[in-house]
mmCIF file of C-alpha atoms in Angstrom:
data_model
loop_
_atom_site.group_PDB
_atom_site.id
_atom_site.type_symbol
_atom_site.label_atom_id
_atom_site.label_comp_id
_atom_site.label_asym_id
_atom_site.label_seq_id
_atom_site.Cartn_x
_atom_site.Cartn_y
_atom_site.Cartn_z
ATOM 1 C CA MET A 1 28.507 86.871 30.486
ATOM 2 C CA GLU A 2 30.812 87.540 33.504
ATOM 3 C CA ASP A 3 32.416 84.353 35.073
ATOM 4 C CA ALA A 4 31.682 82.991 38.441
ATOM 5 C CA PRO A 5 33.567 84.850 41.670
ATOM 6 C CA GLY A 6 35.639 83.318 43.698
ATOM 7 C CA PRO A 7 39.367 81.893 44.406
ATOM 8 C CA ARG A 8 40.564 80.168 41.485
ATOM 9 C CA ILE A 9 42.163 76.809 41.957
ATOM 10 C CA THR A 10 46.118 76.719 40.894
ATOM 11 C CA ASP A 11 46.524 73.817 38.735
ATOM 12 C CA GLU A 12 49.774 74.170 36.799
ATOM 13 C CA GLY A 13 50.344 70.498 36.435
ATOM 14 C CA GLY A 14 46.741 69.634 35.294
ATOM 15 C CA ASP A 15 46.222 67.129 38.180
ATOM 16 C CA VAL A 16 43.132 68.771 39.328
ATOM 17 C CA THR A 17 41.728 68.982 35.172
ATOM 18 C CA ASP A 18 42.602 65.320 35.131
ATOM 19 C CA ARG A 19 40.623 64.588 38.083
ATOM 20 C CA VAL A 20 37.704 66.133 37.645
ATOM 21 C CA ARG A 21 37.443 64.173 34.261
ATOM 22 C CA ASP A 22 37.642 61.307 36.055
ATOM 23 C CA VAL A 23 34.645 61.679 38.456
ATOM 24 C CA ILE A 24 33.082 62.591 34.733
ATOM 25 C CA ALA A 25 34.082 59.438 33.392
ATOM 26 C CA ARG A 26 33.064 57.764 36.738
ATOM 27 C CA LEU A 27 29.317 59.306 36.459
ATOM 28 C CA GLY A 28 29.196 58.485 32.908
ATOM 29 C CA CYS A 29 27.667 61.118 31.427
ATOM 30 C CA SER A 30 28.620 63.899 28.816
ATOM 31 C CA HIS A 31 30.374 67.077 29.851
ATOM 32 C CA ARG A 32 27.053 68.766 29.058
ATOM 33 C CA GLU A 33 25.354 66.671 31.463
ATOM 34 C CA PHE A 34 27.608 66.887 34.003
ATOM 35 C CA ALA A 35 27.625 70.947 33.834
ATOM 36 C CA ARG A 36 23.959 70.726 34.141
ATOM 37 C CA ARG A 37 24.239 68.381 37.442
ATOM 38 C CA ILE A 38 26.892 71.111 38.790
ATOM 39 C CA VAL A 39 24.993 73.959 37.638
ATOM 40 C CA MET A 40 27.585 75.179 36.217
ATOM 41 C CA ASP A 41 27.938 77.082 32.039
ATOM 42 C CA PRO A 42 28.514 74.157 29.800
ATOM 43 C CA SER A 43 31.475 76.867 27.901
ATOM 44 C CA LYS A 44 33.219 77.208 31.085
ATOM 45 C CA LEU A 45 33.375 73.644 32.099
ATOM 46 C CA SER A 46 34.908 72.985 28.501
ATOM 47 C CA ARG A 47 37.489 75.872 28.880
ATOM 48 C CA SER A 48 38.047 74.610 32.367
ATOM 49 C CA LEU A 49 38.861 70.965 30.943
ATOM 50 C CA GLY A 50 40.488 72.181 27.849
ATOM 51 C CA GLY A 51 43.381 74.426 30.518
ATOM 52 C CA THR A 52 42.212 78.167 29.231
ATOM 53 C CA ARG A 53 40.475 78.299 32.671
ATOM 54 C CA ARG A 54 40.838 77.609 36.140
ATOM 55 C CA PHE A 55 37.688 76.083 38.199
ATOM 56 C CA THR A 56 36.899 78.157 41.396
ATOM 57 C CA LEU A 57 37.052 76.320 44.581
ATOM 58 C CA ALA A 58 32.801 76.618 44.341
ATOM 59 C CA GLU A 59 32.932 74.714 41.406
ATOM 60 C CA ILE A 60 35.108 71.846 42.932
ATOM 61 C CA VAL A 61 33.208 71.220 46.105
ATOM 62 C CA ARG A 62 30.167 71.408 43.794
ATOM 63 C CA VAL A 63 31.754 68.398 41.561
ATOM 64 C CA ALA A 64 32.774 66.444 44.505
ATOM 65 C CA ASP A 65 29.273 66.808 46.010
ATOM 66 C CA ILE A 66 27.993 65.333 42.626
ATOM 67 C CA GLY A 67 30.845 62.766 42.051
ATOM 68 C CA GLY A 68 30.790 61.645 45.674
ATOM 69 C CA VAL A 69 34.252 62.322 46.131
ATOM 70 C CA ASP A 70 36.365 64.156 48.373
ATOM 71 C CA THR A 71 37.373 67.979 47.950
ATOM 72 C CA GLY A 72 40.793 67.550 49.122
ATOM 73 C CA TRP A 73 41.159 64.702 46.799
ATOM 74 C CA LEU A 74 39.951 66.268 43.670
ATOM 75 C CA LEU A 75 42.797 69.289 44.936
ATOM 76 C CA GLY A 76 45.657 66.499 45.041
ATOM 77 C CA ALA A 77 45.706 64.584 48.008
ATOM 78 C CA PRO A 78 45.650 60.796 48.252
ATOM 79 C CA GLU A 79 41.652 59.860 47.962
ATOM 80 C CA ARG A 80 40.743 58.681 51.511
ATOM 81 C CA PRO A 81 39.724 55.459 52.392
ATOM 82 C CA ALA A 82 35.772 54.341 52.671
ATOM 83 C CA ALA A 83 34.351 55.007 55.610
ATOM 84 C CA PRO A 84 34.040 52.290 58.523
ATOM 85 C CA PRO A 85 30.847 49.890 57.536
ATOM 86 C CA ASP A 86 29.783 50.614 61.041
ATOM 87 C CA ARG A 87 29.519 54.467 60.218
ATOM 88 C CA ALA A 88 26.502 55.147 58.291
ATOM 89 C CA PRO A 89 26.837 57.450 55.324
ATOM 90 C CA ALA A 90 25.293 61.103 55.467
ATOM 91 C CA ALA A 91 22.194 61.352 53.919
ATOM 92 C CA VAL A 92 22.366 62.863 50.279
ATOM 93 C CA PRO A 93 19.599 65.055 48.790
ATOM 94 C CA GLU A 94 18.057 63.424 45.869
ATOM 95 C CA GLY A 95 20.717 65.448 42.815
ATOM 96 C CA GLY A 96 23.193 66.282 45.485
ATOM 97 C CA ARG A 97 23.515 69.406 47.552
ATOM 98 C CA PRO A 98 24.141 71.895 45.064
ATOM 99 C CA LEU A 99 20.850 71.192 42.725
ATOM 100 C CA GLN A 100 18.827 70.964 46.392
ATOM 101 C CA ILE A 101 20.170 74.716 47.116
ATOM 102 C CA VAL A 102 19.319 75.759 43.501
ATOM 103 C CA ARG A 103 15.512 74.022 43.406
ATOM 104 C CA GLU A 104 14.809 75.704 46.951
ATOM 105 C CA THR A 105 16.406 79.441 45.800
ATOM 106 C CA VAL A 106 14.375 78.909 42.706
ATOM 107 C CA ARG A 107 10.936 78.274 44.911
ATOM 108 C CA LEU A 108 11.741 81.065 47.611
ATOM 109 C CA ILE A 109 12.897 83.810 44.521
ATOM 110 C CA ALA A 110 9.392 82.851 42.998
ATOM 111 C CA GLU A 111 7.456 83.138 46.680
ATOM 112 C CA HIS A 112 9.499 86.441 48.031
ATOM 113 C CA GLY A 113 11.646 87.823 45.577
ATOM 114 C CA PHE A 114 15.647 87.509 45.406
ATOM 115 C CA HIS A 115 15.989 90.918 47.825
ATOM 116 C CA ALA A 116 13.858 89.391 50.304
ATOM 117 C CA VAL A 117 15.710 85.529 50.014
ATOM 118 C CA ARG A 118 18.222 85.182 52.766
ATOM 119 C CA VAL A 119 21.037 82.586 52.675
ATOM 120 C CA ALA A 120 19.411 81.718 56.256
ATOM 121 C CA ASP A 121 16.068 81.134 54.594
ATOM 122 C CA ILE A 122 17.910 78.967 52.069
ATOM 123 C CA ALA A 123 19.971 76.938 54.411
ATOM 124 C CA ALA A 124 17.055 76.027 56.502
ATOM 125 C CA ALA A 125 14.967 75.074 53.604
ATOM 126 C CA CYS A 126 17.423 72.834 52.739
ATOM 127 C CA GLY A 127 18.363 71.695 56.335
ATOM 128 C CA THR A 128 21.877 73.267 56.159
ATOM 129 C CA SER A 129 23.902 75.731 57.764
ATOM 130 C CA PRO A 130 24.534 79.037 55.685
ATOM 131 C CA ALA A 131 27.983 78.241 55.762
ATOM 132 C CA ALA A 132 27.415 75.383 53.541
ATOM 133 C CA VAL A 133 25.015 77.321 50.840
ATOM 134 C CA HIS A 134 28.473 79.988 50.494
ATOM 135 C CA TYR A 135 30.684 76.835 50.287
ATOM 136 C CA HIS A 136 28.870 75.477 47.161
ATOM 137 C CA PHE A 137 27.549 79.000 45.634
ATOM 138 C CA PRO A 138 29.991 82.318 47.511
ATOM 139 C CA GLY A 139 27.930 85.280 46.210
ATOM 140 C CA ARG A 140 24.065 86.017 45.423
ATOM 141 C CA ASP A 141 24.627 86.748 41.802
ATOM 142 C CA GLU A 142 26.424 83.416 41.767
ATOM 143 C CA LEU A 143 23.167 81.573 43.150
ATOM 144 C CA LEU A 144 20.934 84.032 41.056
ATOM 145 C CA GLU A 145 22.827 82.419 37.757
ATOM 146 C CA ALA A 146 22.627 78.957 39.115
ATOM 147 C CA ALA A 147 18.879 79.693 39.865
ATOM 148 C CA VAL A 148 18.497 80.876 36.408
ATOM 149 C CA ARG A 149 20.621 78.082 34.679
ATOM 150 C CA TRP A 150 18.366 75.568 36.332
ATOM 151 C CA CYS A 151 14.859 76.807 35.368
ATOM 152 C CA MET A 152 16.772 77.199 31.525
ATOM 153 C CA ASP A 153 17.789 73.648 31.635
ATOM 154 C CA GLU A 154 14.406 72.569 32.856
ATOM 155 C CA ASP A 155 12.727 74.893 30.105
ATOM 156 C CA THR A 156 15.096 73.618 27.251
ATOM 157 C CA GLU A 157 14.714 70.131 28.068
ATOM 158 C CA ARG A 158 10.885 70.374 27.582
ATOM 159 C CA ARG A 159 11.134 72.383 24.421
ATOM 160 C CA ALA A 160 13.305 70.042 22.537
ATOM 161 C CA ALA A 161 10.662 67.245 23.354
ATOM 162 C CA GLY A 162 7.862 69.220 21.875
ATOM 163 C CA LEU A 163 9.829 70.601 18.728
ATOM 164 C CA ALA A 164 10.830 67.163 18.068
ATOM 165 C CA ALA A 165 6.939 66.049 18.307
ATOM 166 C CA ALA A 166 5.395 68.556 16.264
ATOM 167 C CA PRO A 167 4.452 67.691 12.582
ATOM 168 C CA ASP A 168 5.842 71.392 11.149
ATOM 169 C CA ALA A 169 6.972 74.990 12.043
ATOM 170 C CA ARG A 170 3.891 75.921 13.422
ATOM 171 C CA GLY A 171 3.119 73.276 15.593
ATOM 172 C CA GLU A 172 6.683 74.022 17.084
ATOM 173 C CA LEU A 173 5.872 77.650 17.370
ATOM 174 C CA LEU A 174 2.786 76.849 19.455
ATOM 175 C CA HIS A 175 4.519 74.172 21.726
ATOM 176 C CA LEU A 176 6.784 77.285 22.350
ATOM 177 C CA ILE A 177 3.903 79.730 23.080
ATOM 178 C CA ALA A 178 2.053 77.194 25.096
ATOM 179 C CA LEU A 179 5.525 76.676 27.221
ATOM 180 C CA GLN A 180 5.372 80.360 27.647
ATOM 181 C CA THR A 181 1.529 80.667 28.844
ATOM 182 C CA PRO A 182 2.111 80.894 32.670
ATOM 183 C CA ARG A 183 -0.590 77.984 33.589
ATOM 184 C CA THR A 184 1.098 75.589 35.915
ATOM 185 C CA GLU A 185 2.622 76.547 39.356
ATOM 186 C CA GLN A 186 6.390 75.320 37.692
ATOM 187 C CA GLN A 187 5.983 77.796 34.761
ATOM 188 C CA ARG A 188 4.429 80.623 37.116
ATOM 189 C CA ARG A 189 7.866 80.128 39.021
ATOM 190 C CA GLN A 190 9.903 80.256 36.419
ATOM 191 C CA TRP A 191 8.718 83.353 35.226
ATOM 192 C CA LEU A 192 8.769 85.004 38.659
ATOM 193 C CA VAL A 193 12.578 83.913 38.516
ATOM 194 C CA TRP A 194 12.999 85.527 35.340
ATOM 195 C CA LEU A 195 10.818 88.800 36.071
ATOM 196 C CA ASP A 196 13.269 89.041 39.427
ATOM 197 C CA LEU A 197 16.325 88.537 36.605
ATOM 198 C CA TRP A 198 14.744 91.606 34.636
ATOM 199 C CA ALA A 199 14.979 93.667 37.706
ATOM 200 C CA GLN A 200 18.625 93.015 38.621
ATOM 201 C CA ALA A 201 20.355 93.226 35.060
ATOM 202 C CA ALA A 202 18.772 96.692 35.493
ATOM 203 C CA ARG A 203 20.819 97.789 38.055
ATOM 204 C CA SER A 204 24.189 95.124 37.985
ATOM 205 C CA THR A 205 26.302 94.628 34.857
ATOM 206 C CA ALA A 206 27.319 90.855 35.713
ATOM 207 C CA VAL A 207 23.687 90.151 35.644
ATOM 208 C CA GLY A 208 23.000 91.958 32.937
ATOM 209 C CA ARG A 209 25.154 90.217 30.563
ATOM 210 C CA LEU A 210 23.352 86.666 32.265
ATOM 211 C CA HIS A 211 20.099 87.943 31.163
ATOM 212 C CA GLU A 212 21.915 88.728 27.303
ATOM 213 C CA HIS A 213 23.020 85.284 27.148
ATOM 214 C CA TYR A 214 19.594 83.828 28.036
ATOM 215 C CA TYR A 215 17.193 86.162 26.373
ATOM 216 C CA ARG A 216 19.453 85.576 22.744
ATOM 217 C CA GLN A 217 19.594 82.160 23.262
ATOM 218 C CA TRP A 218 15.662 81.918 23.464
ATOM 219 C CA ARG A 219 14.955 84.861 20.856
ATOM 220 C CA THR A 220 17.455 82.935 18.571
ATOM 221 C CA THR A 221 15.154 79.631 19.050
ATOM 222 C CA VAL A 222 11.881 81.593 18.032
ATOM 223 C CA ALA A 223 13.361 83.020 14.977
ATOM 224 C CA ASP A 224 14.851 79.838 14.114
ATOM 225 C CA VAL A 225 11.295 78.073 13.851
ATOM 226 C CA VAL A 226 10.262 81.477 12.191
ATOM 227 C CA ARG A 227 12.695 80.756 9.480
ATOM 228 C CA ARG A 228 11.561 76.873 9.117
ATOM 229 C CA GLY A 229 8.107 77.969 8.746
ATOM 230 C CA VAL A 230 8.809 79.921 6.021
ATOM 231 C CA GLY A 231 10.688 77.740 4.433
ATOM 232 C CA GLN A 232 8.384 74.862 5.182
ATOM 233 C CA GLY A 233 5.414 77.254 3.414
ATOM 234 C CA VAL A 234 3.101 77.681 6.434
ATOM 235 C CA PHE A 235 4.703 80.504 7.536
ATOM 236 C CA ARG A 236 4.363 84.078 4.956
ATOM 237 C CA ALA A 237 7.677 85.398 4.143
ATOM 238 C CA VAL A 238 8.527 87.571 6.915
ATOM 239 C CA ASP A 239 11.764 88.627 8.200
ATOM 240 C CA PRO A 240 12.486 86.018 10.830
ATOM 241 C CA GLU A 241 14.728 88.136 13.414
ATOM 242 C CA PHE A 242 12.006 90.830 13.218
ATOM 243 C CA ALA A 243 9.251 88.538 14.057
ATOM 244 C CA ALA A 244 10.903 86.761 16.938
ATOM 245 C CA LEU A 245 11.676 90.398 18.479
ATOM 246 C CA ARG A 246 7.889 91.057 17.802
ATOM 247 C CA LEU A 247 6.442 87.607 19.140
ATOM 248 C CA THR A 248 8.743 87.458 22.112
ATOM 249 C CA ALA A 249 7.819 91.074 23.537
ATOM 250 C CA LEU A 250 4.789 89.732 23.294
ATOM 251 C CA ILE A 251 4.948 87.116 25.203
ATOM 252 C CA ASP A 252 6.789 89.170 27.833
ATOM 253 C CA GLY A 253 4.265 91.869 28.150
ATOM 254 C CA LEU A 254 1.354 89.298 28.389
ATOM 255 C CA ALA A 255 3.005 87.333 30.826
ATOM 256 C CA THR A 256 3.760 89.941 33.066
ATOM 257 C CA GLN A 257 0.361 91.182 33.148
ATOM 258 C CA VAL A 258 -0.934 87.235 34.022
ATOM 259 C CA LEU A 259 1.445 87.170 37.076
ATOM 260 C CA ALA A 260 0.684 91.000 38.172
ATOM 261 C CA THR A 261 -2.897 91.469 37.835
ATOM 262 C CA ALA A 262 -6.059 90.102 39.153
ATOM 263 C CA PRO A 263 -7.252 86.569 38.195
ATOM 264 C CA ASP A 264 -10.128 88.117 36.794
ATOM 265 C CA SER A 265 -8.462 90.266 34.233
ATOM 266 C CA THR A 266 -5.569 88.899 32.101
ATOM 267 C CA GLY A 267 -5.588 85.635 32.748
ATOM 268 C CA PRO A 268 -3.416 82.660 31.035
ATOM 269 C CA ASP A 269 -6.535 81.871 28.358
ATOM 270 C CA THR A 270 -6.143 85.568 27.503
ATOM 271 C CA MET A 271 -2.550 85.396 27.153
ATOM 272 C CA HIS A 272 -2.899 82.455 25.093
ATOM 273 C CA ALA A 273 -5.672 83.295 22.854
ATOM 274 C CA ALA A 274 -3.907 86.626 21.914
ATOM 275 C CA LEU A 275 -0.767 84.989 21.202
ATOM 276 C CA LEU A 276 -2.667 82.476 18.744
ATOM 277 C CA ALA A 277 -4.445 85.517 17.076
ATOM 278 C CA PHE A 278 -0.490 86.842 16.395
ATOM 279 C CA VAL A 279 0.335 83.713 14.576
ATOM 280 C CA ASP A 280 -2.561 83.663 12.568
ATOM 281 C CA SER A 281 -2.532 87.385 11.639
ATOM 282 C CA GLU A 282 0.849 88.142 11.450
ATOM 283 C CA LEU A 283 2.555 84.966 10.484
ATOM 284 C CA THR A 284 0.526 81.862 9.137
ATOM 285 C CA ALA A 285 0.287 81.587 5.294
ATOM 286 C CA ALA A 286 -2.898 82.164 3.501
ATOM 287 C CA PRO A 287 -3.791 78.536 1.873
ATOM 288 C CA ALA A 288 -3.256 77.494 -1.498
ATOM 289 C CA GLY A 289 -5.744 77.607 -3.989
#
């Protein structure tokens, strides 16, 4: 996946990295959780903290926003004193400004499509200025990456909770299928953002790498579940990778029909029934005896 655009921060002595580590320590969260909060690829955060990659200015701005510290301090200036007690602090959106921008971007993309959404629209939805949006996310591709990353993180959390509660791999697969069936407003919104990513990926090498990264993760998850099911005896002895390829392709095609056709045509119930039929006919092992 192509690295984030924007100017890089010079940090020869490691002072910026040390201050970012200090922010993470103050928040008391893991590096992965901190990456989620600043809408950053965890591997990029890890490389930046390890000294093999430099933070971009936009990333430092998001670190400062989430950490409640001054950007200048992160870049090496002395820490500013606290504001006088008679001055009311500026209102900070829940989760911080970067996450607010990303959430509103997701909503607007789902409603209007990525190309129809202007930075001015996102700024208006957030009650801020276009300059503030560019301050956190300099380019449109970076905004799309952040929107997709947020959707995937949300999906991953729900996916993990359901997989842990499932009695066996068949139950895990049925849980994944239920998550991918666009019934709720949130599920439909995530699918619409994903469809926009597909369209962008066909025209942009950078966005294409982003699509490949997330789609590989998703298909690997399905293949791993099928592989566990074969080992448990609840699935037949199939090739897990090929089964995952077929099932994810079926999910994609049916979801596209649900979102793109009239309500009385292919609906969520029809999609769900077709996916269950695939599991029963192509994967489920015959009962013993």
